[in-house]
XYZ file of C-alpha atoms in Angstrom:
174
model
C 111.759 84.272 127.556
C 115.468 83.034 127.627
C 114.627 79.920 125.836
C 112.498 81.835 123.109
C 115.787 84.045 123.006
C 118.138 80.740 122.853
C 116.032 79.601 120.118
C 116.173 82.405 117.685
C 119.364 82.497 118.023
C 120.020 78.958 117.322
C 117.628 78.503 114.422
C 119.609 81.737 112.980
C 116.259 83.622 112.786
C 117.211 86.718 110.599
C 114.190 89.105 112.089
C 111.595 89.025 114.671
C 108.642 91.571 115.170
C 107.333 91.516 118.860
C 104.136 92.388 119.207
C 101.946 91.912 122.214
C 99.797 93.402 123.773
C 101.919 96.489 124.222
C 105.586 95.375 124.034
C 107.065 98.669 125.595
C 105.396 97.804 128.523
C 107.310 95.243 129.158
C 110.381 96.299 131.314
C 112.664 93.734 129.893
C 111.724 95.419 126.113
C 115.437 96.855 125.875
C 117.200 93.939 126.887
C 115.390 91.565 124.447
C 116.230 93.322 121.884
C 119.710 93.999 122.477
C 120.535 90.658 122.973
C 118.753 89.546 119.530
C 120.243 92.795 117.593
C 123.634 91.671 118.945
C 122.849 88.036 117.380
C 122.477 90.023 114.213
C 119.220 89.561 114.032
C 116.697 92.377 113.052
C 113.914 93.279 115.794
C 111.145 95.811 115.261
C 108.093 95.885 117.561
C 104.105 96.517 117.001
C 102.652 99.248 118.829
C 99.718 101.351 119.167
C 102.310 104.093 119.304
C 101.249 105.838 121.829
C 104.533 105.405 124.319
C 106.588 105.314 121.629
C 107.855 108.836 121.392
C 108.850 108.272 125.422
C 110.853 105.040 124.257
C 112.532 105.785 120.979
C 115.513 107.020 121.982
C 116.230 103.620 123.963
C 114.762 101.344 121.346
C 117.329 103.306 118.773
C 119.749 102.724 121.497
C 118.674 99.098 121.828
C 119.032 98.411 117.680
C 115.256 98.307 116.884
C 115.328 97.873 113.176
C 111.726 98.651 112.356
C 108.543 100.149 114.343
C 104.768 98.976 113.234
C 101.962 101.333 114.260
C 98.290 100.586 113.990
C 95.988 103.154 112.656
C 92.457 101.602 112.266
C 90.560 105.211 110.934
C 89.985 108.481 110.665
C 90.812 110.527 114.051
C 87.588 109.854 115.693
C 86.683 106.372 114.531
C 90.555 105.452 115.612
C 90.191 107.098 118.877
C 86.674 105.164 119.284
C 87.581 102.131 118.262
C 90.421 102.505 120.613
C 88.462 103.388 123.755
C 91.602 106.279 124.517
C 90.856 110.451 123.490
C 94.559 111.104 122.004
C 95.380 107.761 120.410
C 95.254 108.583 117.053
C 97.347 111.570 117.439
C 99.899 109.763 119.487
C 99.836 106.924 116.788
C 100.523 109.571 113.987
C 102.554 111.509 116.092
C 104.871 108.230 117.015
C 105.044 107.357 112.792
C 106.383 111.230 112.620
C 109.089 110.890 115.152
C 110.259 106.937 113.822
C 110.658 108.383 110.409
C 112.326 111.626 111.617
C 114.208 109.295 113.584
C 115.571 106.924 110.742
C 113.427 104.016 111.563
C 111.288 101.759 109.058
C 108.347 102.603 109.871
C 104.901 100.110 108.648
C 101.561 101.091 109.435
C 99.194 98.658 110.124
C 96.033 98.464 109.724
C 93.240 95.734 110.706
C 90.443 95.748 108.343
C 87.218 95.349 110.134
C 83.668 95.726 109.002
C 83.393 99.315 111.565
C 86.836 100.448 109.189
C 86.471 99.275 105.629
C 85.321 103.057 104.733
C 89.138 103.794 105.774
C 90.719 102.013 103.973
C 91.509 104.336 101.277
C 91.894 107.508 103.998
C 95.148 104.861 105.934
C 96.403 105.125 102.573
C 96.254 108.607 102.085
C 97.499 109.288 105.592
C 100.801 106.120 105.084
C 101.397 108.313 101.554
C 101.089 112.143 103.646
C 103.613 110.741 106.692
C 105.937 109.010 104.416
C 105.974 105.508 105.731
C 107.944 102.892 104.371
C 104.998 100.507 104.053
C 101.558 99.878 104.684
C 100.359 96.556 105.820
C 96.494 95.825 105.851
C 95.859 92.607 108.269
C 92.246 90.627 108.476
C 90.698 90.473 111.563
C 91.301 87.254 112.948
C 87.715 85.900 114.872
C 89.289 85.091 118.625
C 88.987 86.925 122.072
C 86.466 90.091 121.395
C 87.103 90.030 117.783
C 84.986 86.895 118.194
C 81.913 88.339 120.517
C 81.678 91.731 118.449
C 80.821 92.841 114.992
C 83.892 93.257 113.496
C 84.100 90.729 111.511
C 83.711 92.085 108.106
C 80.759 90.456 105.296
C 82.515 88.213 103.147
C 81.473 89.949 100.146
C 82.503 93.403 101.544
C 85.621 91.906 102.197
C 86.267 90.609 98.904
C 84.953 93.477 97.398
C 87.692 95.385 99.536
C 90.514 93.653 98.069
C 89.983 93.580 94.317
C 89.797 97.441 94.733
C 93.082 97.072 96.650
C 94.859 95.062 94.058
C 93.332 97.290 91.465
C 94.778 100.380 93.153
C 97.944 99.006 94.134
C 98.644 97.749 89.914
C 97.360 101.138 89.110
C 99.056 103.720 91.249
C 102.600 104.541 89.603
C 104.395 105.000 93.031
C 103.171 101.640 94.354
């Protein structure tokens, strides 16, 4: 961890985003990024949100610059797909409190064949809470992603996009 640190600071790395698993369950969370926003660097962290609330007044303390939260769905296809009752709220809950808090906040979302039908909702929601950005990631095949059938059909997929780019050159607000 010290030499990662060392690193970023040599290379004059001007952000990082740590991700995980869950980052704020690390104990060390704070300290990491105090020591990189001290560098001048810019740190932000991906969460599923749903300790976030609990931690935000020590990441603002610590000089998180940004906060990504992954919403995959709707309420009960999130909550699902999550295997935790609550998740979703505590995702949207988390974006709420970030943004009320003066943080960027990005939601992400993994596009899966189960969540392609959201696609469109995410949006929705990211325009309704006001985030800063939303990010759609592909599903990358490794660890379960790899064993289950989430993978989405490559003409599905495609399909996907095109009506992405088409909506993104065609919505005003963009």
């Amino acid at each position: 961890e010290k030499a990662i640190i060392a690193q970023l600071i040599e290379n004059e790395v001007l952000s990082v985003n740590i991700s995980g698993g869950e980052p704020l369950l690390n104990p060390r969370i704070f300290s990491i990024i105090k020591e990189l926003t001290h560098k001048n660097i810019d740190v932000g962290i991906s969460t599923n949100g749903y300790i976030f609330k609990q931690k935000a007044s020590q990441l603002i303390d610590s000089g998180i610059g940004f906060v990504q939260i992954s919403i995959d769905g709707m309420e009960d296809f999130h909550d699902s797909f999550r295997g935790v009752k609550g998740a979703y709220a505590h995702a949207v809950e988390s974006i709420e409190y970030a943004k009320k808090s003066g943080i960027f906040v990005q939601m992400n979302t993994t596009i899966t064949a189960k969540n392609m039908k959201y696609v469109f909702g995410n949006i929705a929601l990211a325009e309704k809470l006001g985030v800063d950005r939303i990010f759609f990631r592909r599903v990358v095949a490794a660890g379960l992603a790899s064993k289950n059938d989430v993978i989405p059909n490559k003409e599905d997929y495609i399909k996907l996009l095109k009506s992405l780019i088409d909506f993104k050159y065609s919505n005003k607000t963009n």
